[in-house]
XYZ file of C-alpha atoms in Angstrom:
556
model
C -69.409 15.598 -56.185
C -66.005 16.003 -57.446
C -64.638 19.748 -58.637
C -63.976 18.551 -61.707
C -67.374 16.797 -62.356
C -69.167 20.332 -61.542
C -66.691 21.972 -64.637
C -67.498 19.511 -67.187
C -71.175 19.674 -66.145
C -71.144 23.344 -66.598
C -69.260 23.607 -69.504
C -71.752 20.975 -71.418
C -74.708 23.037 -70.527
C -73.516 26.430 -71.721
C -75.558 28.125 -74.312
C -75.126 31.423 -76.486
C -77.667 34.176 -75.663
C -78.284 37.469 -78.354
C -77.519 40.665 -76.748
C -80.416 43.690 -76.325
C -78.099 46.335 -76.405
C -74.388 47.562 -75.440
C -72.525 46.541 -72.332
C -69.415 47.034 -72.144
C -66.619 44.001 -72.119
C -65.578 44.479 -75.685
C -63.220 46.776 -74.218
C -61.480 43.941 -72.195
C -58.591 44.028 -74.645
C -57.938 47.758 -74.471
C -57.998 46.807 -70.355
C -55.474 44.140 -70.887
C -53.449 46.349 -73.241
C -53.061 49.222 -70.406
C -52.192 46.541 -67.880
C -49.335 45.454 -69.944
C -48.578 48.975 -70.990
C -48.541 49.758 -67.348
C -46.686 46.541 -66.096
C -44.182 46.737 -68.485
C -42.701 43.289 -70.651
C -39.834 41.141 -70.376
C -37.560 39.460 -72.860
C -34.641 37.079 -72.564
C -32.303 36.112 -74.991
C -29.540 33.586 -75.549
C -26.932 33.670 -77.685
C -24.961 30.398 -78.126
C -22.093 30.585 -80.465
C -17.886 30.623 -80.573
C -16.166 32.919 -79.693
C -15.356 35.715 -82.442
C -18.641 35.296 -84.584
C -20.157 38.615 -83.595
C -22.511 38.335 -81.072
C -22.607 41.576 -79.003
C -22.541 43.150 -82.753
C -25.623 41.772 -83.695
C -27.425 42.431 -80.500
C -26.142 46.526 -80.603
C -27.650 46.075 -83.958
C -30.470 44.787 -83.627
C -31.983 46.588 -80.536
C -30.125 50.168 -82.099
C -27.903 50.537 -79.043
C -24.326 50.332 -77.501
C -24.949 47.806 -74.491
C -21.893 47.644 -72.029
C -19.752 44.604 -72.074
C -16.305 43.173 -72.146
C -15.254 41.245 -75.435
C -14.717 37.996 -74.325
C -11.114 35.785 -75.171
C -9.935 32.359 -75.816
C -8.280 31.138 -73.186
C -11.316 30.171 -70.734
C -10.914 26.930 -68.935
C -14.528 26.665 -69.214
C -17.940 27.750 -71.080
C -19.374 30.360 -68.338
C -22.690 32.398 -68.910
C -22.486 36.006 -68.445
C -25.921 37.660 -67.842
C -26.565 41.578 -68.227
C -30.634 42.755 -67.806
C -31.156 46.488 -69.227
C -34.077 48.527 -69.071
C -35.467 49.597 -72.435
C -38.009 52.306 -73.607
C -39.665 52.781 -76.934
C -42.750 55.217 -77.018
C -44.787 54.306 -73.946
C -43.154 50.476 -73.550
C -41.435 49.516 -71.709
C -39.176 46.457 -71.880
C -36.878 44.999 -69.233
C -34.225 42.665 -71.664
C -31.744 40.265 -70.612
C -29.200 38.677 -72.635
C -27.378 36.020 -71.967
C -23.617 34.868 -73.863
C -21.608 32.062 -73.657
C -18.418 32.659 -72.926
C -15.411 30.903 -74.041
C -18.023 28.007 -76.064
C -16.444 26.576 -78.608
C -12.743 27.344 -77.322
C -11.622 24.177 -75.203
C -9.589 21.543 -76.947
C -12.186 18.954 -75.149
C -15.938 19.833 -76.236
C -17.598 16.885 -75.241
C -19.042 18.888 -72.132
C -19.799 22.404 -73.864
C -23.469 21.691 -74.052
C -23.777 21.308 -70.153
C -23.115 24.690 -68.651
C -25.749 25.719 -70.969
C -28.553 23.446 -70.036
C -27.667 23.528 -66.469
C -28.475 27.055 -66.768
C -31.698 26.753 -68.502
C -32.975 24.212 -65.808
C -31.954 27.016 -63.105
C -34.448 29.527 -64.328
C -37.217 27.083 -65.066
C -37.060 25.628 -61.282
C -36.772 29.236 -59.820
C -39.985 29.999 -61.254
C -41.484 26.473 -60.222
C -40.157 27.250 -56.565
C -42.141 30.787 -57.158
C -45.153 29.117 -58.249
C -44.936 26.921 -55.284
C -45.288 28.740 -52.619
C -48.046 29.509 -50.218
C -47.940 33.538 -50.876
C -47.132 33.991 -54.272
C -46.015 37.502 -55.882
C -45.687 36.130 -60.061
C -46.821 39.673 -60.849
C -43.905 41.622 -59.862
C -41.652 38.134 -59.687
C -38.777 39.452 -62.517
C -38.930 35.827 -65.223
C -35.850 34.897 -66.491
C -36.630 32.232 -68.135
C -35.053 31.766 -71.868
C -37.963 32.962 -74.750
C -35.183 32.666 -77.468
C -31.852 30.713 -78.485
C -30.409 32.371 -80.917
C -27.527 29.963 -82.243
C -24.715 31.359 -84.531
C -23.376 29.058 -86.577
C -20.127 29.456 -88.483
C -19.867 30.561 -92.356
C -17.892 27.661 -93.247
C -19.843 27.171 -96.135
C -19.221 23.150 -95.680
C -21.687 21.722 -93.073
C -22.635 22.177 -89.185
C -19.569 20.838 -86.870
C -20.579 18.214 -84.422
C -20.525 20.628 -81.745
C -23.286 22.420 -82.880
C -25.409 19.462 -83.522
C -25.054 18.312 -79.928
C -25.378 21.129 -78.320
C -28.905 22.274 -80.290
C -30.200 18.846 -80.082
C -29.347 18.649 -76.305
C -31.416 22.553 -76.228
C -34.247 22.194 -78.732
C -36.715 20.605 -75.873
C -35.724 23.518 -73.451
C -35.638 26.592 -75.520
C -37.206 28.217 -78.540
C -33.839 27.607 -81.406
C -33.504 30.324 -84.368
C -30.107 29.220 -85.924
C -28.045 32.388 -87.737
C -25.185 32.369 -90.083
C -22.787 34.814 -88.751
C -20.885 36.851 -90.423
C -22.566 35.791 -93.538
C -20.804 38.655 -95.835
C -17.936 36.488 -95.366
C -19.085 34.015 -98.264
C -20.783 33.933 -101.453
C -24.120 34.241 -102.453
C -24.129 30.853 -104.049
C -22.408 28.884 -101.283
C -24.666 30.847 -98.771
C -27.682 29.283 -100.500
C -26.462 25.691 -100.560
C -24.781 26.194 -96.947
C -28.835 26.562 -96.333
C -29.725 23.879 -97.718
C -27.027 21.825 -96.058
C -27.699 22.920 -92.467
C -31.682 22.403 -92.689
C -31.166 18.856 -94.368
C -28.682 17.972 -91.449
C -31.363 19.605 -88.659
C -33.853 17.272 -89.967
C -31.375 14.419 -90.297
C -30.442 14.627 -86.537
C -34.006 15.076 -85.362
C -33.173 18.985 -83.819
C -36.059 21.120 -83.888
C -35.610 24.307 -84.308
C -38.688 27.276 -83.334
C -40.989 27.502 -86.020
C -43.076 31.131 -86.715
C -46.486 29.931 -85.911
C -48.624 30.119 -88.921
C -52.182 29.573 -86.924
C -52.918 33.322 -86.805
C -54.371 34.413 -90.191
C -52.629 37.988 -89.562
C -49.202 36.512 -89.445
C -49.471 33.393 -91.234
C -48.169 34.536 -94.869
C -45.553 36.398 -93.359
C -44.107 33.611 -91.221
C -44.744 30.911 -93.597
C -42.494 32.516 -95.955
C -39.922 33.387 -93.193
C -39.992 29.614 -92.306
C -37.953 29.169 -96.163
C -35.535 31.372 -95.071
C -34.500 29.636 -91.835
C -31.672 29.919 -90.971
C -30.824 33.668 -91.289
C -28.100 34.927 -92.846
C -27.179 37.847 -90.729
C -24.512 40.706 -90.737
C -23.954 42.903 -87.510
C -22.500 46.649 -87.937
C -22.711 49.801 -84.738
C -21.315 52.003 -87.871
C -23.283 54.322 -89.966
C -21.749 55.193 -93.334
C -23.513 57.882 -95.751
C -25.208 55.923 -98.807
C -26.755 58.298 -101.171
C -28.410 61.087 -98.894
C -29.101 58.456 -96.502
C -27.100 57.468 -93.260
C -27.084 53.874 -92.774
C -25.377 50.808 -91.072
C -22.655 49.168 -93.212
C -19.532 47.579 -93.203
C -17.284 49.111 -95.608
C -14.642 46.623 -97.102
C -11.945 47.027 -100.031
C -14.039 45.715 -102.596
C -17.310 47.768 -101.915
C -19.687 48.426 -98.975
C -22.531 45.668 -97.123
C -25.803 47.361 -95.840
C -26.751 45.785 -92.414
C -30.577 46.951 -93.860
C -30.707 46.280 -97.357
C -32.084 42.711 -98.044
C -30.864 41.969 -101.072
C -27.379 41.779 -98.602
C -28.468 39.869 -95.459
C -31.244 38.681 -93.489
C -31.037 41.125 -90.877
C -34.258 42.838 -91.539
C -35.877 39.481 -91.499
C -34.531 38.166 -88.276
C -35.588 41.501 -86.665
C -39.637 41.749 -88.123
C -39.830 37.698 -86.630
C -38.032 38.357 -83.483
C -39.528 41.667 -82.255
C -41.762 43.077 -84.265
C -43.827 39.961 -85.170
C -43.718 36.865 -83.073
C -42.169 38.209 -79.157
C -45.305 37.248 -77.693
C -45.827 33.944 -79.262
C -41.672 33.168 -78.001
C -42.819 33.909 -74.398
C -45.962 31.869 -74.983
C -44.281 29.001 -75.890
C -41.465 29.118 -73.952
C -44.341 29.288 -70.694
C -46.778 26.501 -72.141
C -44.429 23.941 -74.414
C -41.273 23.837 -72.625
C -41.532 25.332 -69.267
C -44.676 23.372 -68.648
C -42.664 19.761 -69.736
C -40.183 20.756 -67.630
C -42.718 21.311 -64.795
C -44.412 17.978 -65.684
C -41.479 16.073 -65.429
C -40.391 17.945 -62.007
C -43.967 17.077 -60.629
C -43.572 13.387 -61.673
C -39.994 13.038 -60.355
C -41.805 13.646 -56.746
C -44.566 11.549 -57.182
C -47.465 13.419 -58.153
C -49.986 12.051 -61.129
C -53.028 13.249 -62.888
C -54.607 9.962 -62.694
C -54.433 6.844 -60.965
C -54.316 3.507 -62.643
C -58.148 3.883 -62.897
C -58.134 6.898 -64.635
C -59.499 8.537 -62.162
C -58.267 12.239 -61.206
C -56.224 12.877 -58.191
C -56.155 15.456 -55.964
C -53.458 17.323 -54.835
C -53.999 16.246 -51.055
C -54.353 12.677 -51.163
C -51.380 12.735 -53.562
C -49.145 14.163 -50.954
C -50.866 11.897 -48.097
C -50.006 9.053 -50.736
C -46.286 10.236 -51.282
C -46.086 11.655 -47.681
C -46.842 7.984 -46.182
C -44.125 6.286 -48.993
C -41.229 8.412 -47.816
C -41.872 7.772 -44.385
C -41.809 4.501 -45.232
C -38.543 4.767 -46.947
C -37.063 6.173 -44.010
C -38.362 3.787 -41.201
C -36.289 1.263 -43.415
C -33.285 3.184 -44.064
C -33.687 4.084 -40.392
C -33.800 -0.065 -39.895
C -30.912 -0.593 -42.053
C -28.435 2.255 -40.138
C -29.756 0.733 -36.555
C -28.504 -2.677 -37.783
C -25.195 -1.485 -39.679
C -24.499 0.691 -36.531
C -25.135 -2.855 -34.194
C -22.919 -4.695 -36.911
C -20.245 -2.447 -36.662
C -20.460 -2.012 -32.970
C -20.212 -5.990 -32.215
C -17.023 -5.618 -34.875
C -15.269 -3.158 -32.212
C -15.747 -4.784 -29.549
C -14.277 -7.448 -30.725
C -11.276 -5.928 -32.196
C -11.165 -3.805 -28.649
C -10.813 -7.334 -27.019
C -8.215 -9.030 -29.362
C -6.099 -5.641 -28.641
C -6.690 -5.597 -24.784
C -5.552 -9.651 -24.828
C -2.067 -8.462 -26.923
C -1.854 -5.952 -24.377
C -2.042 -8.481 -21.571
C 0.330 -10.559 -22.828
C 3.003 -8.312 -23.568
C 2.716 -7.110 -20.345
C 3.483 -10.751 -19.136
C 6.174 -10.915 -21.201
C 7.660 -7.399 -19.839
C 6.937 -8.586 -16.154
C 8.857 -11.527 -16.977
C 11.967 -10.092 -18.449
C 11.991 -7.608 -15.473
C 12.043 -10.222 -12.585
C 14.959 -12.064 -14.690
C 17.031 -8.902 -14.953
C 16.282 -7.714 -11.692
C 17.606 -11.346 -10.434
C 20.414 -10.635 -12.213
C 21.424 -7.720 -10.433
C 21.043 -8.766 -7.405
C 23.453 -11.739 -8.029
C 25.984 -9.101 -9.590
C 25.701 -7.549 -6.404
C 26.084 -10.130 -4.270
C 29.464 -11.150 -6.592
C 30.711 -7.388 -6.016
C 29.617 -7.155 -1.985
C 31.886 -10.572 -1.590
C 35.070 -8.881 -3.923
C 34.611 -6.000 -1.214
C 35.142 -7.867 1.656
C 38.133 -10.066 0.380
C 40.091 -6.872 -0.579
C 39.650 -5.390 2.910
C 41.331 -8.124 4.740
C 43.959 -8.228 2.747
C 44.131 -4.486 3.425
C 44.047 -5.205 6.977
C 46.758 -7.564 6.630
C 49.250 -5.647 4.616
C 48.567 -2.486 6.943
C 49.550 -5.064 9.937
C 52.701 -6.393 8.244
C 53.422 -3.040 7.477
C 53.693 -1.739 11.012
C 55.542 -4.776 11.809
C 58.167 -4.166 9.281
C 58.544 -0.277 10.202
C 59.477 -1.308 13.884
C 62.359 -3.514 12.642
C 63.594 -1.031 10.469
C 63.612 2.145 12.415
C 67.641 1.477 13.485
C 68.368 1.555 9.430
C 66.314 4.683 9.644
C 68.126 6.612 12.133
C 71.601 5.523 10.090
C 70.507 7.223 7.244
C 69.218 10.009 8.597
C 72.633 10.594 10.536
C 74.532 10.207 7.042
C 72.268 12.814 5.791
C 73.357 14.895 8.066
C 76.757 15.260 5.771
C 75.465 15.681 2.691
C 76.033 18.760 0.924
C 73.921 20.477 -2.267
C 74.769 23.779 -4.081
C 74.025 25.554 -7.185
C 76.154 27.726 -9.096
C 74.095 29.379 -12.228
C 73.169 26.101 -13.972
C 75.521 23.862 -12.443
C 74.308 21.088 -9.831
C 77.180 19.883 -7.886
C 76.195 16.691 -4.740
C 78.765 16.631 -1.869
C 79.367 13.805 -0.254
C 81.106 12.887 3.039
C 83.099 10.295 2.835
C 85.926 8.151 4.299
C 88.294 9.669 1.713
C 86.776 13.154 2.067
C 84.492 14.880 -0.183
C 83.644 13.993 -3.732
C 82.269 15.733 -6.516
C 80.377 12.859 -8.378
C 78.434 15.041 -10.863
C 78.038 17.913 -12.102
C 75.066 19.623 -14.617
C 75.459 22.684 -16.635
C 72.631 23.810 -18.526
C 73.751 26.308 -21.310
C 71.796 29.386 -22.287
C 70.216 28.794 -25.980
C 71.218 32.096 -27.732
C 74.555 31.542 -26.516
C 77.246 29.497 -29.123
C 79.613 27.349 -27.056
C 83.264 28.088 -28.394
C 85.183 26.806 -25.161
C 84.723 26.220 -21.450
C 87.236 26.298 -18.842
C 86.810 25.488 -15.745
C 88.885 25.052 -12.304
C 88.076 23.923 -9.093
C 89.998 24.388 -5.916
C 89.280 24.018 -2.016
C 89.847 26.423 0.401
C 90.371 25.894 4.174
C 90.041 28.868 6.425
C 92.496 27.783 8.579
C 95.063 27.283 6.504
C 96.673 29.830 4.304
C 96.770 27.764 1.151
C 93.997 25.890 -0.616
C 94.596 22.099 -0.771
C 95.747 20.073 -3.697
C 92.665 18.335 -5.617
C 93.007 15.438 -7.419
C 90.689 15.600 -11.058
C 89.849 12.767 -12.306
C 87.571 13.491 -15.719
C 86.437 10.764 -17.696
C 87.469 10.712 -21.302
C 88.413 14.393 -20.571
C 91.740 15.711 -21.368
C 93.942 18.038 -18.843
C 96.445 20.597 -20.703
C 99.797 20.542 -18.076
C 100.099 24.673 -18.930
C 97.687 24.628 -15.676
C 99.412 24.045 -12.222
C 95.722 23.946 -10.559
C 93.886 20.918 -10.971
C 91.428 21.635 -13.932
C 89.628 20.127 -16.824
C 89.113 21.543 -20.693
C 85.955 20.891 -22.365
C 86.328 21.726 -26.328
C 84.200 22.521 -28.866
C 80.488 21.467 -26.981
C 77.067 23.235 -28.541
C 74.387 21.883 -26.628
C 71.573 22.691 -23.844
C 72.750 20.567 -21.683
C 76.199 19.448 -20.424
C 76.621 15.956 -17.994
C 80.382 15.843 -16.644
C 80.954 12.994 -14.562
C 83.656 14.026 -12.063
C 85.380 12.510 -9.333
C 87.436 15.122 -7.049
C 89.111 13.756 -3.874
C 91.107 15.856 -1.464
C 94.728 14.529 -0.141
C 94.303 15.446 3.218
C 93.091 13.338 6.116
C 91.502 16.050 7.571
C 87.803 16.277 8.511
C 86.059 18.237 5.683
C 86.190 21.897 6.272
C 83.580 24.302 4.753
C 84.689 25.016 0.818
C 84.456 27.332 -1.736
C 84.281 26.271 -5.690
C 84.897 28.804 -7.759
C 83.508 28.609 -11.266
C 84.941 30.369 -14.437
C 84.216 30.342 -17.527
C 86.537 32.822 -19.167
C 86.979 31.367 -22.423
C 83.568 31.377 -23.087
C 82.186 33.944 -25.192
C 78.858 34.675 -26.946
C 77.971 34.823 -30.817
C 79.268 38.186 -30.976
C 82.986 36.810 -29.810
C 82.953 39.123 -26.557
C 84.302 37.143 -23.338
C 81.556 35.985 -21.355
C 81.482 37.501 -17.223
C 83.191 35.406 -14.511
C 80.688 33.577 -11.991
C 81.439 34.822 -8.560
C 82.428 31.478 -6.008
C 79.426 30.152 -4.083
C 79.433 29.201 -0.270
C 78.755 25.344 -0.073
C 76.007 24.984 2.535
C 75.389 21.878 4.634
C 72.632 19.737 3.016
C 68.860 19.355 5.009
């Protein structure tokens, strides 16, 4: 017999018996009272709302502290959730609250996608307590819940009608979280658009289809009070940390220009109704239904996503074990044929490189044939080049051998012309006086001067040059008569030595073609020619020195 079948069997035959006397368990709720007193409570809030519409205000308010935070800007990229958990005290309870803001919501110039960080965020906490409840060795006593108990949405005081943002984003929550929409900053318009800006955004929420958390009205000590707080929804709410003095009274305000706003008076705001449902009446029945309506769908649909049922097409319960058998044996399934679908891809794909392995080792193949090819033909080349240059060689050294034969051949008939010359040589004659080059030559006629070379100096500035030339024997006692014979070259008669005058000549270099031939018969004696140049003077107009005579030396 079934588990189940036992329950229902012992729940139909249950009967109600009178009491003698005391026992005892009526004090089972003071028990469960100290438990919780002892264990302390938890409490998470989320407020969802743009930038600038007084958040962290209204929660300093409404909890009567200063809770530590950074005001948030407008230039995030992104809606990010910023969570801060503080530990509370009041009397002997203790409360461990968490609130959770939206940063940057509302600010991007794209808000298709505002909605999302929120939700994803939501789903985070419910499936960390789901992964709690899960496990073999659970610890949900001291396990700190963060799931969300209350949304509380802020909604602009435009006094017109709810932007499209804000319907998304609570229709895309209201199945997740408990919704109490607020007006912010609701001092900021009248009372009479305040009361049809009411009416406008409950007549849209009920257009749309959001639903929004109503105060449960099932509890006959609560139900008047939260049937009338139902009208009111949604609160009109003003936040202030500042006390001002108001009769003999000290009391949060905002003072303004025009007069002052009392955070606590009623007949300004809602605040003192938002706080009596929130805390002070309905906390527990916000963590009750955020653990039995929305985390348990979310669990249901979890469970369901991995296979697990309550009944089987026959309507007939499962149990947890043959549902995992059931769901344990379908994903092994599952994998034996992915596992059958990878083998054969992988067998696919390894026939497909194989064959794209072959067509690349035949390209290879070839192209070596071609390579080989083209390597034999230069290479054959080459060697014919060779053979070309090898026979060029050979040609040019017997015709080397030849002319080297003729050669000797001629240099055996010519070596009588040889010695002439040389003996003719043997009377030749070279000297140098400064620059001048002067070639003797022995002749039939006696000696010749055929040319002579003067190479000036070039700071020097020819004005004249005279020069005379004259033999001397050493045998005789006077110098022999020359003949000068200068081409195109006058001779002034006021000189009874043969000479030569060369006017006006600026140059480097001076060619005088001369012809000199002695009178005498004689054989040539050794001679002296004596150079002057007198007349010739440098750019300061001294006379230049006289050149000393030179000994004419047989030529080698």
């Amino acid at each position: 017999m079934a588990a189940t079948d036992i329950a229902r069997q012992v729940g139909e035959g249950c009967r109600t018996v009178p009491l003698a006397g005391h026992v005892g368990f009526d004090s089972l709720p003071d028990q469960l009272v100290n438990k919780s007193v002892s264990q302390g409570f938890c409490f998470n809030i989320l407020c969802v709302g743009e930038t600038g519409l007084g958040k962290s205000t209204l929660m300093d308010t409404l909890f009567n502290t200063k809770f530590e935070g950074e005001p948030a800007t407008h230039t995030q990229p992104g809606v990010q959730l910023r969570s801060n958990t503080y530990d509370l005290q009041e009397s002997n309870v203790g409360l461990k609250l968490t609130i959770v803001s939206t940063v940057g919501f509302g600010d991007q110039i794209n808000k298709e996608d505002s909605y999302k960080p929120i939700v994803e965020f939501i789903d985070a906490q419910f499936e960390a307590y789901l992964q709690e409840e899960l496990k073999i060795r659970r610890v949900l006593h001291t396990y700190h819940d963060s799931r969300i108990h209350a949304c509380l949405y802020f909604i602009a005081p435009t006094g017109h009608s709810l932007k499209s943002l804000d319907l998304v984003t609570m229709k895309k929550l209201d199945s997740k979280v408990n919704i109490i929409p607020i007006i912010a900053k609701s001092d900021a318009i009248s009372k009479s658009e305040l009361t049809k800006f009411k009416i406008k955004i409950t007549s849209e929420l009920v257009s749309n289809g959001v639903q929004i958390y109503q105060f449960p009205t099932d509890d006959e000590s609560v139900a008047e009070i939260n049937g009338t707080m139902n009208a009111h929804l949604p609160f009109a709410v003003i936040g202030s940390t500042e006390e001002l003095k108001i009769g003999n009274k000290m009391m949060k305000a905002r003072q303004y220009p025009w007069g002052t706003v009392q955070v606590e008076n009623e007949a300004h705001c809602d605040f003192v109704k938002l706080r009596e449902m929130l805390i002070r009446v309905n906390m527990e029945d916000l963590r009750e239904q955020t653990h039995t309506r929305h985390y348990e769908l979310y669990r249901r649909c979890k469970l369901e996503e991995m296979g697990f049922k309550d009944t089987d097409p026959d309507s007939k319960p499962f149990s947890l074990q043959e549902t995992y058998e059931a769901k344990r044996n379908e994903f092994l399934g599952e994998l034996q044929k992915k596992e059958e679908e990878m083998r054969q891809m992988f067998v696919q794909r390894v026939k497909e490189k194989e064959a794209e392995l072959k067509e690349a080792e035949k390209e290879l193949h070839e192209k070596f044939d071609r390579l080989k090819k083209l390597h034999q033909d230069e290479k054959k080349k080459l060697e014919d080049k060779k053979k070309s240059l090898d026979d060029e060689v050979n040609a040019f050294k017997q015709r080397k051998t030849a002319a080297e034969l003729l050669q000797s051949q001629g240099s055996q008939a010519g070596g009588s012309q040889t010695l002439k010359r040389d003996k003719e040589k043997k009377n030749s004659y070279c000297f140098t006086v400064n620059s001048a080059v002067c070639c003797m030559l022995h002749e039939t006629q006696g000696p010749v001067i055929h040319g002579c070379v003067l190479n000036s100096i070039p700071r020097y500035s020819w004005t004249g040059l005279h020069l005379a030339f004259y033999a001397k024997i050493p045998s005789l006692t006077d110098s022999f008569p020359l003949e000068c014979q200068a081409a195109g070259l006058p001779i002034p008669a006021m000189y009874s030595k043969p000479h030569f005058f060369l006017s006006s000549a600026t140059c480097s270099c001076l060619v005088l073609p001369l012809a000199l031939t002695m009178t005498s018969s004689l054989p040539p004696p050794p001679l002296k020619l004596f150079f002057r140049d007198h007349l010739f003077s440098n750019h300061t107009g001294k006379p230049g020195h006289a050149k000393g005579p030179c000994l004419l030396e047989k030529g080698k």
